[in-house]
mmCIF file of C-alpha atoms in Angstrom:
data_model
loop_
_atom_site.group_PDB
_atom_site.id
_atom_site.type_symbol
_atom_site.label_atom_id
_atom_site.label_comp_id
_atom_site.label_asym_id
_atom_site.label_seq_id
_atom_site.Cartn_x
_atom_site.Cartn_y
_atom_site.Cartn_z
ATOM 1 C CA MET A 1064 187.998 74.142 -15.434
ATOM 2 C CA LYS A 1065 189.960 71.492 -13.525
ATOM 3 C CA GLU A 1066 188.944 73.239 -10.157
ATOM 4 C CA ASP A 1067 185.234 72.963 -11.373
ATOM 5 C CA LYS A 1068 185.689 69.273 -12.059
ATOM 6 C CA LYS A 1069 187.331 68.687 -8.747
ATOM 7 C CA GLY A 1070 184.713 70.500 -6.929
ATOM 8 C CA SER A 1071 182.241 68.595 -8.488
ATOM 9 C CA LEU A 1072 183.912 65.110 -7.809
ATOM 10 C CA LEU A 1073 184.268 66.414 -3.943
ATOM 11 C CA LEU A 1074 180.545 67.159 -4.037
ATOM 12 C CA GLY A 1075 179.590 63.672 -5.282
ATOM 13 C CA LEU A 1076 182.110 61.843 -2.983
ATOM 14 C CA GLY A 1077 180.543 63.793 0.056
ATOM 15 C CA ALA A 1078 176.869 63.015 -1.004
ATOM 16 C CA MET A 1079 177.712 59.405 -1.328
ATOM 17 C CA LEU A 1080 179.401 59.441 1.980
ATOM 18 C CA ALA A 1081 176.295 61.025 3.457
ATOM 19 C CA VAL A 1082 174.113 58.237 1.924
ATOM 20 C CA VAL A 1083 176.142 55.602 3.191
ATOM 21 C CA VAL A 1084 176.042 57.285 6.876
ATOM 22 C CA ILE A 1085 172.422 57.469 6.561
ATOM 23 C CA VAL A 1086 172.142 53.774 5.512
ATOM 24 C CA ALA A 1087 174.128 52.750 8.147
ATOM 25 C CA LEU A 1088 172.383 54.665 10.948
ATOM 26 C CA VAL A 1089 169.196 53.254 9.513
ATOM 27 C CA GLY A 1090 170.480 49.567 9.710
ATOM 28 C CA VAL A 1091 171.761 50.109 13.247
ATOM 29 C CA PHE A 1092 168.412 51.244 14.434
ATOM 30 C CA ALA A 1093 166.211 48.877 12.423
ATOM 31 C CA LEU A 1094 168.563 45.977 13.913
ATOM 32 C CA LYS A 1095 168.458 47.253 17.495
ATOM 33 C CA GLU A 1096 166.962 44.900 19.833
ATOM 34 C CA GLU A 1097 163.550 46.329 21.149
ATOM 35 C CA GLU A 1098 162.325 46.211 24.604
ATOM 36 C CA VAL A 1099 159.092 44.019 25.106
ATOM 37 C CA LEU A 1100 156.429 45.174 27.475
ATOM 38 C CA ILE A 1101 154.148 42.555 28.976
ATOM 39 C CA THR A 1102 150.809 44.176 29.477
ATOM 40 C CA GLY A 1103 147.703 42.853 30.956
ATOM 41 C CA GLU A 1104 144.666 44.023 32.668
ATOM 42 C CA ALA A 1105 143.177 43.983 36.407
ATOM 43 C CA GLU A 1106 140.330 41.506 37.078
ATOM 44 C CA ALA A 1107 137.977 40.631 40.001
ATOM 45 C CA SER A 1108 135.579 37.975 41.261
ATOM 46 C CA GLU A 1109 132.106 38.561 39.734
ATOM 47 C CA TYR A 1110 129.062 36.927 40.876
ATOM 48 C CA ARG A 1111 125.811 37.169 39.190
ATOM 49 C CA ILE A 1112 122.518 37.396 41.216
ATOM 50 C CA SER A 1113 119.649 35.396 39.514
ATOM 51 C CA GLY A 1114 116.079 34.067 41.063
ATOM 52 C CA LYS A 1115 114.600 30.759 41.313
ATOM 53 C CA VAL A 1116 111.071 31.967 40.423
ATOM 54 C CA PRO A 1117 110.233 33.694 37.301
ATOM 55 C CA GLY A 1118 108.264 36.990 37.264
ATOM 56 C CA ARG A 1119 108.693 40.690 36.511
ATOM 57 C CA ILE A 1120 111.125 42.908 38.053
ATOM 58 C CA GLU A 1121 109.250 44.961 40.605
ATOM 59 C CA MET A 1122 111.987 47.231 41.819
ATOM 60 C CA PHE A 1123 115.525 47.491 42.189
ATOM 61 C CA LEU A 1124 117.011 48.700 45.659
ATOM 62 C CA VAL A 1125 120.455 49.647 44.281
ATOM 63 C CA GLU A 1126 122.065 51.230 41.415
ATOM 64 C CA GLU A 1127 125.029 50.532 39.580
ATOM 65 C CA GLY A 1128 128.224 51.556 41.434
ATOM 66 C CA ASP A 1129 126.366 51.224 44.970
ATOM 67 C CA HIS A 1130 128.387 49.240 47.643
ATOM 68 C CA VAL A 1131 126.312 46.307 49.293
ATOM 69 C CA LYS A 1132 126.870 43.983 52.101
ATOM 70 C CA LYS A 1133 126.128 40.223 52.070
ATOM 71 C CA GLY A 1134 122.348 39.472 52.683
ATOM 72 C CA ASP A 1135 121.083 42.904 51.476
ATOM 73 C CA THR A 1136 118.059 42.673 49.522
ATOM 74 C CA VAL A 1137 118.831 44.218 45.975
ATOM 75 C CA VAL A 1138 115.989 43.145 43.584
ATOM 76 C CA VAL A 1139 112.137 42.502 44.342
ATOM 77 C CA ILE A 1140 110.481 40.088 41.782
ATOM 78 C CA TYR A 1141 106.638 39.898 41.458
ATOM 79 C CA SER A 1142 105.322 36.587 40.431
ATOM 80 C CA PRO A 1143 101.632 36.289 40.153
ATOM 81 C CA GLU A 1144 101.993 32.480 39.558
ATOM 82 C CA VAL A 1145 103.438 32.220 43.218
ATOM 83 C CA GLU A 1146 100.557 34.051 44.824
ATOM 84 C CA ALA A 1147 98.008 31.954 42.767
ATOM 85 C CA LYS A 1148 99.592 28.699 43.956
ATOM 86 C CA MET A 1149 99.227 30.000 47.591
ATOM 87 C CA ALA A 1150 95.617 30.810 47.191
ATOM 88 C CA GLN A 1151 94.944 27.350 46.008
ATOM 89 C CA ALA A 1152 97.058 25.870 48.761
ATOM 90 C CA GLN A 1153 95.221 27.692 51.304
ATOM 91 C CA ALA A 1154 91.886 26.471 50.056
ATOM 92 C CA ALA A 1155 93.067 22.834 49.920
ATOM 93 C CA ARG A 1156 94.200 23.298 53.593
ATOM 94 C CA GLU A 1157 90.850 24.604 54.774
ATOM 95 C CA MET A 1158 89.193 21.603 53.163
ATOM 96 C CA ALA A 1159 91.643 19.082 54.652
ATOM 97 C CA GLU A 1160 91.390 20.523 58.097
ATOM 98 C CA SER A 1161 87.608 20.263 57.900
ATOM 99 C CA VAL A 1162 87.933 16.554 56.995
ATOM 100 C CA ASN A 1163 90.453 15.943 59.844
ATOM 101 C CA GLN A 1164 88.157 17.724 62.364
ATOM 102 C CA LYS A 1165 85.278 15.422 61.199
ATOM 103 C CA ALA A 1166 87.270 12.560 61.653
ATOM 104 C CA LYS A 1167 88.176 13.633 65.177
ATOM 105 C CA ASN A 1168 84.906 14.609 66.386
ATOM 106 C CA GLY A 1169 83.131 11.620 64.971
ATOM 107 C CA ALA A 1170 79.311 11.452 64.406
ATOM 108 C CA ARG A 1171 77.102 14.273 65.499
ATOM 109 C CA ARG A 1172 74.736 13.813 68.513
ATOM 110 C CA GLU A 1173 71.828 13.725 66.203
ATOM 111 C CA GLN A 1174 73.427 10.788 64.371
ATOM 112 C CA ILE A 1175 73.966 9.101 67.526
ATOM 113 C CA VAL A 1176 70.453 9.457 68.703
ATOM 114 C CA GLY A 1177 69.265 8.309 65.455
ATOM 115 C CA ALA A 1178 71.152 5.180 65.355
ATOM 116 C CA TYR A 1179 70.183 4.341 68.986
ATOM 117 C CA GLU A 1180 66.483 4.674 67.833
ATOM 118 C CA MET A 1181 66.842 2.472 65.173
ATOM 119 C CA TRP A 1182 68.530 -0.138 67.128
ATOM 120 C CA GLN A 1183 65.582 0.280 69.880
ATOM 121 C CA LYS A 1184 63.177 -0.063 66.930
ATOM 122 C CA ALA A 1185 64.933 -3.248 65.627
ATOM 123 C CA LYS A 1186 64.766 -4.691 69.182
ATOM 124 C CA ALA A 1187 61.144 -4.156 69.496
ATOM 125 C CA GLY A 1188 60.674 -5.860 66.106
ATOM 126 C CA GLU A 1189 62.800 -8.677 67.182
ATOM 127 C CA GLU A 1190 60.688 -9.214 70.494
ATOM 128 C CA ILE A 1191 57.386 -9.352 68.554
ATOM 129 C CA TYR A 1192 58.687 -11.890 65.992
ATOM 130 C CA ARG A 1193 60.178 -14.003 68.848
ATOM 131 C CA LYS A 1194 56.587 -13.996 70.647
ATOM 132 C CA SER A 1195 54.979 -14.949 67.298
ATOM 133 C CA TYR A 1196 57.593 -17.651 66.534
ATOM 134 C CA GLU A 1197 56.956 -19.227 70.057
ATOM 135 C CA ARG A 1198 53.143 -19.186 69.677
ATOM 136 C CA VAL A 1199 53.396 -20.563 66.043
ATOM 137 C CA ALA A 1200 55.810 -23.224 67.247
ATOM 138 C CA ARG A 1201 53.316 -24.461 70.022
ATOM 139 C CA LEU A 1202 50.563 -24.632 67.574
ATOM 140 C CA TYR A 1203 53.030 -26.693 65.112
ATOM 141 C CA GLU A 1204 53.340 -29.321 68.075
ATOM 142 C CA ARG A 1205 49.971 -29.696 68.376
ATOM 143 C CA GLY A 1206 49.237 -30.036 64.751
ATOM 144 C CA VAL A 1207 47.402 -27.001 64.363
ATOM 145 C CA VAL A 1208 49.400 -25.155 61.749
ATOM 146 C CA SER A 1209 51.564 -26.499 58.903
ATOM 147 C CA ALA A 1210 55.339 -26.694 58.940
ATOM 148 C CA GLN A 1211 55.310 -23.919 56.170
ATOM 149 C CA LYS A 1212 53.647 -21.524 58.275
ATOM 150 C CA LYS A 1213 56.131 -22.440 60.903
ATOM 151 C CA ASP A 1214 59.165 -22.075 58.658
ATOM 152 C CA GLU A 1215 57.648 -18.589 57.516
ATOM 153 C CA VAL A 1216 57.506 -17.222 61.097
ATOM 154 C CA GLU A 1217 60.941 -18.402 62.017
ATOM 155 C CA ALA A 1218 62.529 -16.822 58.958
ATOM 156 C CA GLN A 1219 61.050 -13.420 60.011
ATOM 157 C CA TYR A 1220 62.017 -14.053 63.569
ATOM 158 C CA ASN A 1221 65.660 -14.851 62.136
ATOM 159 C CA ALA A 1222 65.436 -11.697 59.958
ATOM 160 C CA ALA A 1223 64.477 -9.374 62.926
ATOM 161 C CA LYS A 1224 67.649 -10.586 64.992
ATOM 162 C CA ALA A 1225 69.813 -9.756 62.227
ATOM 163 C CA THR A 1226 68.345 -6.389 61.925
ATOM 164 C CA VAL A 1227 69.012 -5.762 65.585
ATOM 165 C CA LYS A 1228 72.484 -6.706 65.204
ATOM 166 C CA ALA A 1229 73.041 -4.545 62.123
ATOM 167 C CA ALA A 1230 71.374 -1.508 64.041
ATOM 168 C CA LYS A 1231 73.572 -2.111 67.030
ATOM 169 C CA SER A 1232 76.604 -2.111 64.874
ATOM 170 C CA GLN A 1233 75.539 1.114 63.599
ATOM 171 C CA TYR A 1234 75.015 2.493 66.937
ATOM 172 C CA ASP A 1235 78.375 1.371 68.054
ATOM 173 C CA MET A 1236 80.084 2.933 65.012
ATOM 174 C CA ALA A 1237 78.333 6.417 65.813
ATOM 175 C CA LEU A 1238 79.473 6.192 69.242
ATOM 176 C CA ARG A 1239 83.104 5.521 68.193
ATOM 177 C CA GLY A 1240 83.381 7.911 65.324
ATOM 178 C CA ALA A 1241 85.535 7.382 62.403
ATOM 179 C CA ARG A 1242 88.219 4.473 62.294
ATOM 180 C CA GLU A 1243 91.765 5.016 63.068
ATOM 181 C CA GLU A 1244 92.683 4.442 59.629
ATOM 182 C CA ASP A 1245 90.461 7.405 58.562
ATOM 183 C CA LYS A 1246 91.753 9.677 61.012
ATOM 184 C CA ALA A 1247 95.460 9.070 60.090
ATOM 185 C CA ALA A 1248 94.628 9.558 56.493
ATOM 186 C CA ALA A 1249 92.679 12.863 57.349
ATOM 187 C CA GLU A 1250 96.148 14.090 59.313
ATOM 188 C CA ALA A 1251 98.291 12.982 56.489
ATOM 189 C CA GLN A 1252 96.154 14.982 54.057
ATOM 190 C CA VAL A 1253 96.645 18.009 56.076
ATOM 191 C CA ALA A 1254 100.435 17.360 56.616
ATOM 192 C CA LYS A 1255 100.683 17.243 52.873
ATOM 193 C CA VAL A 1256 99.149 20.300 52.104
ATOM 194 C CA ASP A 1257 101.126 22.080 54.883
ATOM 195 C CA GLY A 1258 104.262 20.815 52.975
ATOM 196 C CA VAL A 1259 102.958 22.527 49.806
ATOM 197 C CA ILE A 1260 102.304 25.707 51.664
ATOM 198 C CA GLN A 1261 105.987 25.610 52.971
ATOM 199 C CA GLU A 1262 107.305 25.170 49.659
ATOM 200 C CA ILE A 1263 105.247 28.112 48.308
ATOM 201 C CA GLU A 1264 106.483 30.214 51.048
ATOM 202 C CA LEU A 1265 110.126 29.245 50.321
ATOM 203 C CA ALA A 1266 109.229 30.364 46.485
ATOM 204 C CA ARG A 1267 107.590 33.666 48.033
ATOM 205 C CA ALA A 1268 111.098 34.312 49.735
ATOM 206 C CA GLU A 1269 112.883 34.038 46.545
ATOM 207 C CA ARG A 1270 111.101 36.974 45.354
ATOM 208 C CA TYR A 1271 113.598 39.164 47.278
ATOM 209 C CA LEU A 1272 117.234 38.613 45.590
ATOM 210 C CA THR A 1273 120.022 39.319 48.169
ATOM 211 C CA SER A 1274 123.727 39.880 47.501
ATOM 212 C CA PRO A 1275 125.911 36.772 48.181
ATOM 213 C CA ILE A 1276 129.025 38.987 49.083
ATOM 214 C CA ASP A 1277 130.347 42.482 50.129
ATOM 215 C CA GLY A 1278 131.032 44.242 46.977
ATOM 216 C CA GLU A 1279 129.837 46.669 44.511
ATOM 217 C CA VAL A 1280 127.126 46.521 41.955
ATOM 218 C CA ALA A 1281 128.805 46.270 38.592
ATOM 219 C CA GLU A 1282 125.835 45.829 36.178
ATOM 220 C CA ARG A 1283 122.021 45.686 35.999
ATOM 221 C CA PHE A 1284 120.711 43.483 33.216
ATOM 222 C CA PRO A 1285 116.931 43.858 32.784
ATOM 223 C CA LYS A 1286 114.717 46.925 33.390
ATOM 224 C CA THR A 1287 112.194 47.301 35.972
ATOM 225 C CA GLY A 1288 108.926 45.836 34.599
ATOM 226 C CA GLU A 1289 110.710 43.449 32.230
ATOM 227 C CA LEU A 1290 110.124 39.813 32.606
ATOM 228 C CA VAL A 1291 112.802 37.295 33.926
ATOM 229 C CA GLY A 1292 113.045 33.555 33.729
ATOM 230 C CA GLN A 1293 114.244 31.164 36.314
ATOM 231 C CA GLY A 1294 117.770 31.469 36.676
ATOM 232 C CA SER A 1295 118.169 34.406 34.557
ATOM 233 C CA PRO A 1296 120.857 36.941 35.612
ATOM 234 C CA VAL A 1297 119.571 39.994 37.054
ATOM 235 C CA MET A 1298 122.524 41.916 38.223
ATOM 236 C CA SER A 1299 126.384 41.283 38.917
ATOM 237 C CA VAL A 1300 128.289 42.153 41.960
ATOM 238 C CA VAL A 1301 131.969 42.323 41.913
ATOM 239 C CA ASP A 1302 134.300 41.557 45.009
ATOM 240 C CA LEU A 1303 137.251 44.434 44.724
ATOM 241 C CA ASN A 1304 139.063 42.811 47.360
ATOM 242 C CA ASP A 1305 139.695 39.731 45.631
ATOM 243 C CA ALA A 1306 141.381 41.118 42.492
ATOM 244 C CA TRP A 1307 144.163 39.909 40.264
ATOM 245 C CA PHE A 1308 146.110 40.493 36.963
ATOM 246 C CA SER A 1309 145.907 38.649 33.666
ATOM 247 C CA PHE A 1310 148.631 38.685 31.115
ATOM 248 C CA ALA A 1311 149.068 37.060 27.683
ATOM 249 C CA VAL A 1312 152.557 36.129 27.332
ATOM 250 C CA ARG A 1313 154.521 34.290 24.688
ATOM 251 C CA GLU A 1314 156.028 31.074 25.572
ATOM 252 C CA ASP A 1315 159.553 32.484 24.611
ATOM 253 C CA MET A 1316 159.194 35.025 27.409
ATOM 254 C CA LEU A 1317 158.409 32.590 30.046
ATOM 255 C CA GLN A 1318 162.011 31.596 30.951
ATOM 256 C CA ASP A 1319 161.981 33.279 34.419
ATOM 257 C CA ILE A 1320 158.248 33.510 35.001
ATOM 258 C CA LYS A 1321 157.149 30.523 37.001
ATOM 259 C CA VAL A 1322 154.248 29.923 39.542
ATOM 260 C CA GLY A 1323 155.447 31.690 42.758
ATOM 261 C CA THR A 1324 157.533 34.273 40.982
ATOM 262 C CA ASN A 1325 157.497 37.732 42.161
ATOM 263 C CA LEU A 1326 156.920 40.621 39.718
ATOM 264 C CA GLN A 1327 156.669 44.194 39.839
ATOM 265 C CA VAL A 1328 153.749 46.018 37.893
ATOM 266 C CA ARG A 1329 152.762 49.427 36.927
ATOM 267 C CA ILE A 1330 149.535 50.500 36.777
ATOM 268 C CA PRO A 1331 149.167 53.714 34.417
ATOM 269 C CA ALA A 1332 145.860 54.834 35.957
ATOM 270 C CA LEU A 1333 147.285 54.779 39.491
ATOM 271 C CA GLY A 1334 150.561 56.548 38.585
ATOM 272 C CA ASN A 1335 154.193 55.476 38.403
ATOM 273 C CA GLU A 1336 154.178 53.506 41.507
ATOM 274 C CA LEU A 1337 155.319 49.758 41.585
ATOM 275 C CA TYR A 1338 153.269 47.096 43.019
ATOM 276 C CA PRO A 1339 154.529 43.551 43.859
ATOM 277 C CA VAL A 1340 152.539 40.828 42.549
ATOM 278 C CA GLU A 1341 152.808 36.849 42.763
ATOM 279 C CA VAL A 1342 152.410 34.433 39.739
ATOM 280 C CA THR A 1343 149.689 31.913 41.030
ATOM 281 C CA TYR A 1344 148.452 30.481 37.493
ATOM 282 C CA ILE A 1345 149.933 29.692 34.182
ATOM 283 C CA LYS A 1346 148.074 27.985 31.262
ATOM 284 C CA ALA A 1347 148.523 27.645 27.452
ATOM 285 C CA MET A 1348 145.925 29.545 25.681
ATOM 286 C CA GLY A 1349 143.786 28.280 22.692
ATOM 287 C CA THR A 1350 145.233 27.877 19.251
ATOM 288 C CA TYR A 1351 143.677 31.098 18.349
ATOM 289 C CA ALA A 1352 146.537 32.862 20.223
ATOM 290 C CA THR A 1353 149.312 31.096 18.426
ATOM 291 C CA TRP A 1354 151.888 32.819 16.071
ATOM 292 C CA ARG A 1355 152.365 30.808 13.164
ATOM 293 C CA ALA A 1356 155.783 30.855 11.534
ATOM 294 C CA THR A 1357 155.449 31.777 7.835
ATOM 295 C CA LYS A 1358 159.171 30.957 6.697
ATOM 296 C CA GLN A 1359 161.427 27.848 7.032
ATOM 297 C CA ASN A 1360 164.490 29.597 7.999
ATOM 298 C CA GLY A 1361 164.577 28.213 11.649
ATOM 299 C CA GLN A 1362 161.246 30.012 12.957
ATOM 300 C CA TYR A 1363 158.670 27.877 14.506
ATOM 301 C CA ASP A 1364 155.192 28.349 16.056
ATOM 302 C CA VAL A 1365 155.078 30.212 19.171
ATOM 303 C CA ARG A 1366 152.049 29.644 21.619
ATOM 304 C CA THR A 1367 150.624 32.177 24.013
ATOM 305 C CA PHE A 1368 149.980 31.539 27.920
ATOM 306 C CA ASP A 1369 147.659 32.879 30.183
ATOM 307 C CA VAL A 1370 149.456 34.214 33.388
ATOM 308 C CA LYS A 1371 147.782 35.350 36.422
ATOM 309 C CA ALA A 1372 149.291 37.230 39.238
ATOM 310 C CA ARG A 1373 147.912 38.386 42.699
ATOM 311 C CA PRO A 1374 148.853 41.495 44.413
ATOM 312 C CA LEU A 1375 151.013 40.777 47.401
ATOM 313 C CA LYS A 1376 149.097 43.566 49.361
ATOM 314 C CA PRO A 1377 145.764 45.534 48.596
ATOM 315 C CA ILE A 1378 146.182 48.139 46.146
ATOM 316 C CA GLN A 1379 143.704 51.299 46.709
ATOM 317 C CA ASP A 1380 141.529 52.392 43.869
ATOM 318 C CA LEU A 1381 142.282 49.404 41.757
ATOM 319 C CA ARG A 1382 139.446 48.568 39.208
ATOM 320 C CA PRO A 1383 138.844 45.689 36.900
ATOM 321 C CA GLY A 1384 139.951 46.539 33.393
ATOM 322 C CA MET A 1385 142.892 48.918 34.447
ATOM 323 C CA THR A 1386 146.112 48.034 32.456
ATOM 324 C CA ALA A 1387 148.960 46.567 34.340
ATOM 325 C CA ILE A 1388 152.593 46.814 32.789
ATOM 326 C CA VAL A 1389 155.180 44.151 34.158
ATOM 327 C CA VAL A 1390 158.492 46.027 35.054
ATOM 328 C CA ARG A 1391 161.451 43.695 34.610
ATOM 329 C CA GLU A 1392 164.834 43.231 32.793
ATOM 330 C CA LYS A 1393 164.804 43.932 29.072
ATOM 331 C CA ILE A 1394 163.520 40.873 26.970
ATOM 332 C CA THR A 1395 164.659 41.051 23.474
ATOM 333 C CA ARG A 1396 162.419 39.744 20.563
ATOM 334 C CA SER A 1397 163.691 36.700 19.024
ATOM 335 C CA HIS A 1398 160.431 36.291 16.996
ATOM 336 C CA PRO A 1399 158.090 38.887 15.493
ATOM 337 C CA THR A 1400 155.123 40.252 17.281
ATOM 338 C CA ILE A 1401 152.674 37.411 18.073
ATOM 339 C CA ILE A 1402 149.526 38.098 15.991
ATOM 340 C CA ILE A 1403 146.217 36.753 17.660
ATOM 341 C CA GLN A 1404 144.214 35.143 15.135
ATOM 342 C CA LYS A 1405 140.541 35.069 15.895
#
């Protein structure tokens, strides 16, 4: 009986000891400092291609994933408004050129001949009125005709002389053609229309969108036949040679990360090889990326910083969006994991 009690006691002590050991082990592992990974992703310069003229997508000349060279035509836009403006400008150009030629050529031969005949007719009339006036003036001196009759004939003679002068002016004008001011105005109108045509030609050229860089087509936004407005992005091209890594790092982990610091990163998508990078940019992120302390036991709010690093040498097959892990000495957590508040 005593032996049974003794066995039960030993069994209870053993169970209690086992519980203590388990609790101790759990405490040790729970309090063990964790290694913190700084992870980020690869990014690259992206250029959006857009046009200056509105219209419809007539055709795409490249597909997503295609490599393009700087200056390659990638999209053609059809713009009926531009074609309509060109037709109007060409009609205005023809009209302005006709007016200009008329000013340069002067009056037609028929007009010159007609003006000359009118001048000669006026001269003949002047001669008749001159003789009549001289005859009436002699008769007036003899007292045969009244002064009123003499004044009437003299007025007719003066009117005939004025008619001759006017006819001579019309004839001279026909010989000289348009005035210099009129010629200059006609030439200026032609130049103005030529400027409009040149502007429309530039708009026509903007129908053909080209790549601003050597790169890869990342995305096409509209579809063939869809309308696009002025300045609306049509396509994006990424420059894979201008790549960097972007990390979100808590401020309590920035002790040994400065601008100019060299780091080693591992890119899971490219294997376990390490790639050297240099930190080029550090800037605090917005308040949405700040961890807020919830207890008053010495904890404080922790901000997050945007850290950018560029590869020290080109990384083959690196693509935007690939995960990058900073490989460095262990960093222990002195604060809970940061929570991104959105």
